Coordinates of C-alpha atoms in Angstrom, one line a residue:
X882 CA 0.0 0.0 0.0
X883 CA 1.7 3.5 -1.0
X884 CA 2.1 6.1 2.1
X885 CA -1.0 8.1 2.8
X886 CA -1.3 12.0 3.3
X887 CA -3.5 14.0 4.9
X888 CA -3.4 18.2 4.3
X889 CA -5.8 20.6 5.6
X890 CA -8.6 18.4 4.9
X891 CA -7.6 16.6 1.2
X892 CA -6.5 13.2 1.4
X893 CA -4.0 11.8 -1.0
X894 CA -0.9 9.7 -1.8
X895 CA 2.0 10.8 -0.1
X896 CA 4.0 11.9 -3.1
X897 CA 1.4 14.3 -4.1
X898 CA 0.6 15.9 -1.2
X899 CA 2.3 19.7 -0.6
X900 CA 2.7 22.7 1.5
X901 CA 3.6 26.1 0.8
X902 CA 7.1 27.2 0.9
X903 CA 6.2 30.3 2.9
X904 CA 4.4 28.2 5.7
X905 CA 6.3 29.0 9.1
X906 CA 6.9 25.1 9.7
X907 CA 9.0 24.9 6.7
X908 CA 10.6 28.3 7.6
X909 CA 10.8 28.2 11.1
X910 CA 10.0 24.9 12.2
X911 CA 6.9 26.6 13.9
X912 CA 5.2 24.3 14.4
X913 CA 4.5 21.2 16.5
X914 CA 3.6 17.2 16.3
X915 CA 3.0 14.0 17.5
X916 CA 3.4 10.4 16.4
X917 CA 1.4 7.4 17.2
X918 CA 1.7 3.7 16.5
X919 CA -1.0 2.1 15.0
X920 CA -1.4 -2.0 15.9
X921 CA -4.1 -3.9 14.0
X922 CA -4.9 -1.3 12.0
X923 CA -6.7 0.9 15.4
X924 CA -4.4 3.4 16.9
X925 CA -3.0 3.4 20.1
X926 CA -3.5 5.2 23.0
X927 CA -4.3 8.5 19.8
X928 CA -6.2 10.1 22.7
X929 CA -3.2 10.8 24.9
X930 CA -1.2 11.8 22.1
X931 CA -4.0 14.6 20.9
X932 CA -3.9 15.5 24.6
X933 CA -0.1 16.4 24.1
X934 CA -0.6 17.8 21.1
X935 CA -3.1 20.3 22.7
X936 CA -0.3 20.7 25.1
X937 CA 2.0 22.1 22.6
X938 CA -0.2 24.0 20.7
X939 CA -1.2 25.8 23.7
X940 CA 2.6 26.3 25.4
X941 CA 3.5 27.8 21.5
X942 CA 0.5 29.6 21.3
X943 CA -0.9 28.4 18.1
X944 CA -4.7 28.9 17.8
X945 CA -5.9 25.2 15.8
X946 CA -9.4 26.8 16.0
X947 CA -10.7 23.6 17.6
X948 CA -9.6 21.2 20.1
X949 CA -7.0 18.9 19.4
X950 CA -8.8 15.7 19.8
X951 CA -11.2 16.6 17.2
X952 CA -8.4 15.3 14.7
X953 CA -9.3 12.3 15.8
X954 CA -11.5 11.4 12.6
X955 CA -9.4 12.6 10.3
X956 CA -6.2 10.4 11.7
X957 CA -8.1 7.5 11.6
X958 CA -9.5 7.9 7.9
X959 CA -6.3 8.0 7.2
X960 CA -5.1 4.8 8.7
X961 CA -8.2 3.5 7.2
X962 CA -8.0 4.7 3.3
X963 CA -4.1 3.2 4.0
X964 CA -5.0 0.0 4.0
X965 CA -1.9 -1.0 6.8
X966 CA -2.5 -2.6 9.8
X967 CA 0.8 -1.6 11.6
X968 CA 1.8 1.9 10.9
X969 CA 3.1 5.3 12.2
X970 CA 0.6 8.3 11.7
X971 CA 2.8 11.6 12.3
X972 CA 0.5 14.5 12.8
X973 CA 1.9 18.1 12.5
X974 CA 0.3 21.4 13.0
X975 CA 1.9 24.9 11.8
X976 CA 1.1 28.4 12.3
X977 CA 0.4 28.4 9.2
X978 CA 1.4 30.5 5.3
X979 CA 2.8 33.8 5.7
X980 CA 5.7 36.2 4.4
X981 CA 9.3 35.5 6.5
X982 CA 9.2 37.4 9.3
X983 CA 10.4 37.0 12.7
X984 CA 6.8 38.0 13.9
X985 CA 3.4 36.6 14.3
X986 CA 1.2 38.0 11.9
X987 CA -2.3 38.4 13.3
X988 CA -5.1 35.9 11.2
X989 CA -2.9 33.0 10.5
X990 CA -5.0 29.9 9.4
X991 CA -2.7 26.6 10.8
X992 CA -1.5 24.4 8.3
X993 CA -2.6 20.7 9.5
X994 CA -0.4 17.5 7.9
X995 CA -1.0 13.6 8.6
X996 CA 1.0 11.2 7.2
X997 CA 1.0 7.3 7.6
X998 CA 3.3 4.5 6.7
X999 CA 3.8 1.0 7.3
X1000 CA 6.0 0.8 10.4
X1001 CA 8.8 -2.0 10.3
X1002 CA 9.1 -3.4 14.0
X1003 CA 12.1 -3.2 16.1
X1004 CA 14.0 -7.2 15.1
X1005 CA 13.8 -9.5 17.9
X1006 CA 17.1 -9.9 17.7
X1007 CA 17.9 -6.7 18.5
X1008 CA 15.3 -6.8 21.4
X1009 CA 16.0 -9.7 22.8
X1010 CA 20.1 -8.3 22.9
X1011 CA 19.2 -5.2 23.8
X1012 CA 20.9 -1.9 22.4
X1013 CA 24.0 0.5 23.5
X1014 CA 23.1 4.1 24.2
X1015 CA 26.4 7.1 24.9
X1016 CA 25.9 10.3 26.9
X1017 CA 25.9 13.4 25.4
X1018 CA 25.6 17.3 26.7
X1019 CA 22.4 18.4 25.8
X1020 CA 22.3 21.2 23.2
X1021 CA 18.7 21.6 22.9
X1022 CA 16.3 24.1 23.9
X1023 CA 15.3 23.8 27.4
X1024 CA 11.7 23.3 26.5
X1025 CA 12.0 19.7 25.9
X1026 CA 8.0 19.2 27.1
X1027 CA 7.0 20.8 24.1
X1028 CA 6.9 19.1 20.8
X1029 CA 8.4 20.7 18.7
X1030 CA 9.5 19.8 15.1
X1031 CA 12.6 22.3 15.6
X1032 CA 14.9 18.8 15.8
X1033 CA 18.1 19.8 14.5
X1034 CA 19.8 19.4 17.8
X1035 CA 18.2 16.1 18.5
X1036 CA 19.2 14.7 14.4
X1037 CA 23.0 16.1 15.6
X1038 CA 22.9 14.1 18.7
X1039 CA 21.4 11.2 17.1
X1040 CA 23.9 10.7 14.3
X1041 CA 26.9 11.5 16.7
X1042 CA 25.5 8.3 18.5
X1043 CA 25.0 6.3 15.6
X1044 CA 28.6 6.9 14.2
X1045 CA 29.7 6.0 17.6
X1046 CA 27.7 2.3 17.2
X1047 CA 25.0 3.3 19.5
X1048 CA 20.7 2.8 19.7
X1049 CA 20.6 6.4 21.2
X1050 CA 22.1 9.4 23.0
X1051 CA 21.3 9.7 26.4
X1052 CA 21.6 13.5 27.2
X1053 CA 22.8 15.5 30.4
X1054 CA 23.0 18.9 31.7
X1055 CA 25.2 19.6 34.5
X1056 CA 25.9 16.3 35.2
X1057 CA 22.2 15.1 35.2
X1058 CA 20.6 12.9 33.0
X1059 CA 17.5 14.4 30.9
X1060 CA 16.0 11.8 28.5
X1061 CA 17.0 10.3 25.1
X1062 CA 17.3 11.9 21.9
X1063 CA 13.6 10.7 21.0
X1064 CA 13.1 8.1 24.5
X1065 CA 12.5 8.8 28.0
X1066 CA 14.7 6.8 30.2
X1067 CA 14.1 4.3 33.7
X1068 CA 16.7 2.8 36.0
X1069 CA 16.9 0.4 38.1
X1070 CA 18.6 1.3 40.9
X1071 CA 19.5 -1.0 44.5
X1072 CA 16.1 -2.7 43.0
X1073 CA 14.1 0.2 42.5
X1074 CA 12.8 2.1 39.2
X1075 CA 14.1 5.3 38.7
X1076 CA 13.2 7.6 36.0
X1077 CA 13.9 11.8 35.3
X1078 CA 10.8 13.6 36.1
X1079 CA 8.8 14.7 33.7
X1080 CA 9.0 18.8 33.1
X1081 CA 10.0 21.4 30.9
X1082 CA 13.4 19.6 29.8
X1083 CA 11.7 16.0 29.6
X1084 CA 9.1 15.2 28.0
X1085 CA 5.8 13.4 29.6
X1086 CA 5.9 10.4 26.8
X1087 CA 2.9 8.3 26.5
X1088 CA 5.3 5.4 26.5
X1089 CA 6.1 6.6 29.9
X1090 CA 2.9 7.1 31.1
X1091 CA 1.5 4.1 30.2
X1092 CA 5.1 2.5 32.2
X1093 CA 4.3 4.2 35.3
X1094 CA 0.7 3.1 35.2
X1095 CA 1.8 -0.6 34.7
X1096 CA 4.2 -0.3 37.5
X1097 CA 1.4 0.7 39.5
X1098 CA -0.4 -2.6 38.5
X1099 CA 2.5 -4.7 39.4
X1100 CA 2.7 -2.9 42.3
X1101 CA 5.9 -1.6 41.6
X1102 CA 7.2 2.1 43.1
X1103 CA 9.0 4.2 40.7
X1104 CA 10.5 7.3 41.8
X1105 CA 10.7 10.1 39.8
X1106 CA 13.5 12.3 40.5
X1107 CA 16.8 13.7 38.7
X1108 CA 19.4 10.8 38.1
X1109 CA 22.7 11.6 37.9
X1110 CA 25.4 9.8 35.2
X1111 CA 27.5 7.9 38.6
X1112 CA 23.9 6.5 38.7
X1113 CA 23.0 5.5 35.4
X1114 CA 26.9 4.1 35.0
X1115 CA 26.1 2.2 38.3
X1116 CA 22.4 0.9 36.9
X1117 CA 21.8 -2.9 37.5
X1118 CA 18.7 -2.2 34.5
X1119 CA 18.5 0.7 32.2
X1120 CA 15.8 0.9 29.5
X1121 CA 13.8 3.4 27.0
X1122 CA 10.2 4.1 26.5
X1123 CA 8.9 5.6 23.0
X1124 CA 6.2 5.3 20.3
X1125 CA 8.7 3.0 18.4
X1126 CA 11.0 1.0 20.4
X1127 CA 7.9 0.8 23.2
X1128 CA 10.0 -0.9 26.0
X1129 CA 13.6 -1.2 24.9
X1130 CA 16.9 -2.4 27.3
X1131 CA 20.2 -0.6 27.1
X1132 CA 23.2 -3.4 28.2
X1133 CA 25.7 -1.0 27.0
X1134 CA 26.6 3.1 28.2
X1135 CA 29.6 4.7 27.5
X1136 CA 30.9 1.4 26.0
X1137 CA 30.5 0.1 29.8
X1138 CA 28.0 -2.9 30.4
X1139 CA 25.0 -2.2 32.4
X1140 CA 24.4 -4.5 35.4
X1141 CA 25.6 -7.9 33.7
X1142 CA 25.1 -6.9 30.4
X1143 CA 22.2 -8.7 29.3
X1144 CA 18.7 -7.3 29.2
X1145 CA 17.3 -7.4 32.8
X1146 CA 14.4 -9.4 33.9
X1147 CA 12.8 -6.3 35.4
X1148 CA 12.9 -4.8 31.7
X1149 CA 11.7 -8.0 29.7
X1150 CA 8.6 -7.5 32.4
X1151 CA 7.8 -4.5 31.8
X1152 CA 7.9 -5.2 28.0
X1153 CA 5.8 -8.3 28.3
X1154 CA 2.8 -6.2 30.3
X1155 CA 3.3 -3.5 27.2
X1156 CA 2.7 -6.2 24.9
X1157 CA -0.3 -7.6 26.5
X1158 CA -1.8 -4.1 26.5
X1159 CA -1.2 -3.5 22.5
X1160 CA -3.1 -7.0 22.3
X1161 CA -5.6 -5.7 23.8
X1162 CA -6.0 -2.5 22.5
X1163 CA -5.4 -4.3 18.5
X1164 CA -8.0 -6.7 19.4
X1165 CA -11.7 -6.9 18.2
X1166 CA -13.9 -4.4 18.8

Protein backbone atom coordinates (compact mmCIF):
# COMPACT_ATOMS: atom_id res chain seq x y z
CA UNK A 1 0.00 0.00 0.00
CA UNK A 2 1.67 3.49 -0.97
CA UNK A 3 2.14 6.14 2.09
CA UNK A 4 -1.02 8.05 2.75
CA UNK A 5 -1.31 11.96 3.34
CA UNK A 6 -3.51 14.01 4.88
CA UNK A 7 -3.40 18.15 4.31
CA UNK A 8 -5.80 20.57 5.64
CA UNK A 9 -8.62 18.40 4.92
CA UNK A 10 -7.55 16.61 1.19
CA UNK A 11 -6.50 13.25 1.42
CA UNK A 12 -3.95 11.85 -1.01
CA UNK A 13 -0.92 9.68 -1.77
CA UNK A 14 1.99 10.82 -0.10
CA UNK A 15 4.02 11.91 -3.07
CA UNK A 16 1.38 14.31 -4.14
CA UNK A 17 0.60 15.89 -1.16
CA UNK A 18 2.31 19.65 -0.64
CA UNK A 19 2.73 22.69 1.47
CA UNK A 20 3.64 26.08 0.77
CA UNK A 21 7.06 27.21 0.93
CA UNK A 22 6.15 30.29 2.88
CA UNK A 23 4.38 28.17 5.68
CA UNK A 24 6.34 29.00 9.09
CA UNK A 25 6.87 25.09 9.71
CA UNK A 26 9.03 24.92 6.69
CA UNK A 27 10.62 28.30 7.59
CA UNK A 28 10.80 28.17 11.14
CA UNK A 29 9.98 24.87 12.19
CA UNK A 30 6.94 26.63 13.93
CA UNK A 31 5.19 24.26 14.42
CA UNK A 32 4.46 21.22 16.50
CA UNK A 33 3.63 17.22 16.29
CA UNK A 34 2.97 14.01 17.45
CA UNK A 35 3.37 10.44 16.43
CA UNK A 36 1.43 7.43 17.22
CA UNK A 37 1.71 3.73 16.52
CA UNK A 38 -1.05 2.13 15.04
CA UNK A 39 -1.40 -2.01 15.86
CA UNK A 40 -4.12 -3.91 14.01
CA UNK A 41 -4.87 -1.26 11.99
CA UNK A 42 -6.71 0.94 15.38
CA UNK A 43 -4.43 3.40 16.92
CA UNK A 44 -2.96 3.35 20.06
CA UNK A 45 -3.51 5.25 23.01
CA UNK A 46 -4.28 8.47 19.83
CA UNK A 47 -6.17 10.08 22.68
CA UNK A 48 -3.18 10.82 24.86
CA UNK A 49 -1.23 11.85 22.09
CA UNK A 50 -4.00 14.60 20.88
CA UNK A 51 -3.89 15.48 24.60
CA UNK A 52 -0.07 16.36 24.14
CA UNK A 53 -0.56 17.79 21.05
CA UNK A 54 -3.11 20.33 22.67
CA UNK A 55 -0.27 20.70 25.14
CA UNK A 56 1.97 22.15 22.62
CA UNK A 57 -0.24 24.02 20.67
CA UNK A 58 -1.17 25.76 23.66
CA UNK A 59 2.64 26.28 25.41
CA UNK A 60 3.47 27.84 21.51
CA UNK A 61 0.50 29.64 21.34
CA UNK A 62 -0.94 28.45 18.06
CA UNK A 63 -4.72 28.90 17.81
CA UNK A 64 -5.88 25.20 15.77
CA UNK A 65 -9.38 26.80 15.96
CA UNK A 66 -10.73 23.63 17.57
CA UNK A 67 -9.64 21.25 20.14
CA UNK A 68 -6.99 18.93 19.43
CA UNK A 69 -8.79 15.71 19.75
CA UNK A 70 -11.25 16.63 17.17
CA UNK A 71 -8.40 15.29 14.74
CA UNK A 72 -9.26 12.28 15.81
CA UNK A 73 -11.54 11.44 12.65
CA UNK A 74 -9.36 12.57 10.30
CA UNK A 75 -6.25 10.43 11.73
CA UNK A 76 -8.11 7.45 11.62
CA UNK A 77 -9.51 7.87 7.90
CA UNK A 78 -6.32 7.99 7.20
CA UNK A 79 -5.08 4.79 8.66
CA UNK A 80 -8.18 3.49 7.16
CA UNK A 81 -7.97 4.66 3.34
CA UNK A 82 -4.15 3.24 3.97
CA UNK A 83 -4.97 -0.04 4.00
CA UNK A 84 -1.87 -1.04 6.79
CA UNK A 85 -2.46 -2.65 9.81
CA UNK A 86 0.78 -1.65 11.61
CA UNK A 87 1.82 1.94 10.93
CA UNK A 88 3.13 5.32 12.19
CA UNK A 89 0.61 8.29 11.70
CA UNK A 90 2.79 11.58 12.34
CA UNK A 91 0.45 14.51 12.84
CA UNK A 92 1.90 18.07 12.53
CA UNK A 93 0.32 21.39 12.98
CA UNK A 94 1.93 24.86 11.78
CA UNK A 95 1.15 28.36 12.35
CA UNK A 96 0.37 28.43 9.21
CA UNK A 97 1.42 30.45 5.26
CA UNK A 98 2.84 33.83 5.69
CA UNK A 99 5.69 36.17 4.37
CA UNK A 100 9.26 35.49 6.47
CA UNK A 101 9.18 37.43 9.31
CA UNK A 102 10.42 37.03 12.74
CA UNK A 103 6.85 38.03 13.94
CA UNK A 104 3.42 36.60 14.25
CA UNK A 105 1.16 38.04 11.89
CA UNK A 106 -2.26 38.42 13.35
CA UNK A 107 -5.05 35.87 11.24
CA UNK A 108 -2.90 32.96 10.45
CA UNK A 109 -4.99 29.85 9.40
CA UNK A 110 -2.67 26.59 10.80
CA UNK A 111 -1.49 24.39 8.28
CA UNK A 112 -2.63 20.72 9.50
CA UNK A 113 -0.37 17.52 7.87
CA UNK A 114 -1.02 13.60 8.64
CA UNK A 115 1.04 11.17 7.21
CA UNK A 116 0.96 7.26 7.65
CA UNK A 117 3.32 4.51 6.71
CA UNK A 118 3.79 1.00 7.32
CA UNK A 119 6.01 0.76 10.37
CA UNK A 120 8.80 -1.97 10.30
CA UNK A 121 9.12 -3.42 14.03
CA UNK A 122 12.09 -3.19 16.09
CA UNK A 123 13.99 -7.17 15.09
CA UNK A 124 13.85 -9.52 17.90
CA UNK A 125 17.14 -9.87 17.75
CA UNK A 126 17.94 -6.66 18.53
CA UNK A 127 15.34 -6.82 21.37
CA UNK A 128 16.04 -9.67 22.80
CA UNK A 129 20.05 -8.26 22.85
CA UNK A 130 19.24 -5.22 23.75
CA UNK A 131 20.89 -1.87 22.43
CA UNK A 132 24.02 0.47 23.46
CA UNK A 133 23.09 4.15 24.23
CA UNK A 134 26.43 7.09 24.92
CA UNK A 135 25.86 10.29 26.89
CA UNK A 136 25.91 13.44 25.45
CA UNK A 137 25.61 17.34 26.74
CA UNK A 138 22.35 18.41 25.79
CA UNK A 139 22.34 21.25 23.18
CA UNK A 140 18.68 21.62 22.87
CA UNK A 141 16.31 24.06 23.88
CA UNK A 142 15.33 23.84 27.37
CA UNK A 143 11.71 23.35 26.51
CA UNK A 144 12.00 19.66 25.93
CA UNK A 145 8.04 19.21 27.15
CA UNK A 146 6.98 20.81 24.11
CA UNK A 147 6.94 19.11 20.81
CA UNK A 148 8.39 20.71 18.67
CA UNK A 149 9.49 19.82 15.06
CA UNK A 150 12.63 22.33 15.58
CA UNK A 151 14.86 18.78 15.77
CA UNK A 152 18.11 19.82 14.51
CA UNK A 153 19.76 19.38 17.81
CA UNK A 154 18.20 16.14 18.47
CA UNK A 155 19.21 14.67 14.35
CA UNK A 156 23.03 16.15 15.61
CA UNK A 157 22.93 14.10 18.72
CA UNK A 158 21.41 11.19 17.15
CA UNK A 159 23.92 10.74 14.31
CA UNK A 160 26.87 11.46 16.68
CA UNK A 161 25.54 8.28 18.46
CA UNK A 162 25.03 6.26 15.62
CA UNK A 163 28.57 6.92 14.16
CA UNK A 164 29.72 5.97 17.57
CA UNK A 165 27.75 2.26 17.20
CA UNK A 166 25.01 3.35 19.51
CA UNK A 167 20.70 2.79 19.67
CA UNK A 168 20.62 6.36 21.15
CA UNK A 169 22.07 9.40 23.02
CA UNK A 170 21.29 9.66 26.43
CA UNK A 171 21.59 13.50 27.24
CA UNK A 172 22.78 15.47 30.44
CA UNK A 173 22.95 18.89 31.74
CA UNK A 174 25.21 19.60 34.52
CA UNK A 175 25.85 16.25 35.23
CA UNK A 176 22.25 15.13 35.23
CA UNK A 177 20.63 12.90 33.03
CA UNK A 178 17.52 14.45 30.91
CA UNK A 179 16.00 11.84 28.48
CA UNK A 180 17.04 10.30 25.14
CA UNK A 181 17.31 11.86 21.93
CA UNK A 182 13.59 10.69 20.98
CA UNK A 183 13.12 8.12 24.53
CA UNK A 184 12.49 8.79 27.96
CA UNK A 185 14.67 6.79 30.22
CA UNK A 186 14.13 4.29 33.69
CA UNK A 187 16.73 2.76 36.00
CA UNK A 188 16.89 0.42 38.05
CA UNK A 189 18.59 1.26 40.90
CA UNK A 190 19.53 -1.01 44.49
CA UNK A 191 16.09 -2.68 43.01
CA UNK A 192 14.08 0.15 42.45
CA UNK A 193 12.75 2.12 39.22
CA UNK A 194 14.10 5.33 38.74
CA UNK A 195 13.17 7.65 36.05
CA UNK A 196 13.91 11.77 35.27
CA UNK A 197 10.79 13.60 36.13
CA UNK A 198 8.75 14.72 33.72
CA UNK A 199 9.02 18.75 33.12
CA UNK A 200 10.03 21.44 30.89
CA UNK A 201 13.37 19.60 29.80
CA UNK A 202 11.66 15.96 29.55
CA UNK A 203 9.08 15.21 27.96
CA UNK A 204 5.78 13.44 29.55
CA UNK A 205 5.93 10.37 26.80
CA UNK A 206 2.94 8.34 26.51
CA UNK A 207 5.26 5.39 26.47
CA UNK A 208 6.13 6.65 29.88
CA UNK A 209 2.86 7.08 31.07
CA UNK A 210 1.51 4.11 30.16
CA UNK A 211 5.12 2.47 32.20
CA UNK A 212 4.28 4.20 35.29
CA UNK A 213 0.74 3.06 35.17
CA UNK A 214 1.80 -0.64 34.68
CA UNK A 215 4.22 -0.27 37.47
CA UNK A 216 1.40 0.72 39.53
CA UNK A 217 -0.37 -2.57 38.54
CA UNK A 218 2.48 -4.68 39.36
CA UNK A 219 2.72 -2.90 42.27
CA UNK A 220 5.86 -1.57 41.61
CA UNK A 221 7.16 2.05 43.08
CA UNK A 222 9.04 4.19 40.66
CA UNK A 223 10.54 7.29 41.76
CA UNK A 224 10.65 10.06 39.82
CA UNK A 225 13.50 12.26 40.54
CA UNK A 226 16.83 13.74 38.69
CA UNK A 227 19.43 10.85 38.14
CA UNK A 228 22.68 11.64 37.93
CA UNK A 229 25.42 9.85 35.19
CA UNK A 230 27.48 7.90 38.56
CA UNK A 231 23.93 6.47 38.69
CA UNK A 232 23.03 5.52 35.37
CA UNK A 233 26.87 4.12 34.98
CA UNK A 234 26.13 2.21 38.28
CA UNK A 235 22.37 0.86 36.88
CA UNK A 236 21.82 -2.88 37.50
CA UNK A 237 18.72 -2.15 34.46
CA UNK A 238 18.46 0.70 32.23
CA UNK A 239 15.85 0.88 29.50
CA UNK A 240 13.80 3.43 26.96
CA UNK A 241 10.24 4.09 26.50
CA UNK A 242 8.91 5.63 22.96
CA UNK A 243 6.23 5.35 20.35
CA UNK A 244 8.66 3.04 18.39
CA UNK A 245 11.02 1.03 20.43
CA UNK A 246 7.87 0.83 23.22
CA UNK A 247 10.00 -0.85 26.03
CA UNK A 248 13.58 -1.22 24.88
CA UNK A 249 16.91 -2.36 27.32
CA UNK A 250 20.24 -0.62 27.10
CA UNK A 251 23.18 -3.38 28.23
CA UNK A 252 25.72 -0.95 26.97
CA UNK A 253 26.58 3.11 28.22
CA UNK A 254 29.55 4.67 27.50
CA UNK A 255 30.88 1.40 25.96
CA UNK A 256 30.53 0.06 29.84
CA UNK A 257 27.98 -2.93 30.42
CA UNK A 258 25.01 -2.22 32.37
CA UNK A 259 24.43 -4.52 35.41
CA UNK A 260 25.64 -7.93 33.66
CA UNK A 261 25.11 -6.92 30.35
CA UNK A 262 22.22 -8.69 29.33
CA UNK A 263 18.71 -7.33 29.20
CA UNK A 264 17.33 -7.41 32.81
CA UNK A 265 14.40 -9.45 33.92
CA UNK A 266 12.81 -6.30 35.36
CA UNK A 267 12.88 -4.80 31.74
CA UNK A 268 11.66 -8.00 29.66
CA UNK A 269 8.64 -7.47 32.38
CA UNK A 270 7.78 -4.49 31.75
CA UNK A 271 7.86 -5.23 28.00
CA UNK A 272 5.80 -8.25 28.28
CA UNK A 273 2.78 -6.22 30.29
CA UNK A 274 3.31 -3.49 27.24
CA UNK A 275 2.65 -6.18 24.91
CA UNK A 276 -0.31 -7.64 26.55
CA UNK A 277 -1.78 -4.09 26.49
CA UNK A 278 -1.20 -3.52 22.48
CA UNK A 279 -3.10 -7.02 22.25
CA UNK A 280 -5.60 -5.71 23.84
CA UNK A 281 -5.98 -2.54 22.48
CA UNK A 282 -5.45 -4.35 18.52
CA UNK A 283 -8.02 -6.73 19.38
CA UNK A 284 -11.69 -6.91 18.19
CA UNK A 285 -13.93 -4.43 18.79
Amino acid sequence: MPAMAYVNGVYQPIEAATVSVEDRGFQFGDSVYEVVRAYGGKPFHLAAHLMRLEQSLQAVEIDLGRPARELAPAAIELLDRSGLGDAMIYIQVTRGVAPREHGIPRGLVPTVVMTCREVHPLPGAVREAGVAAVTLPDIRWAWGHIKSTSLLASVLLRARAQRQGAYEALLHRDGVIIEGTASNLFLVLRGGLVTPPAGEGVLPGVSRQLVLGICGELGLEVAERPVRLAELHAAEECFLTDTYSEVLGVVLVDGRPVGDGRVGPLTRRLYDRFQTLVTEAAGPG
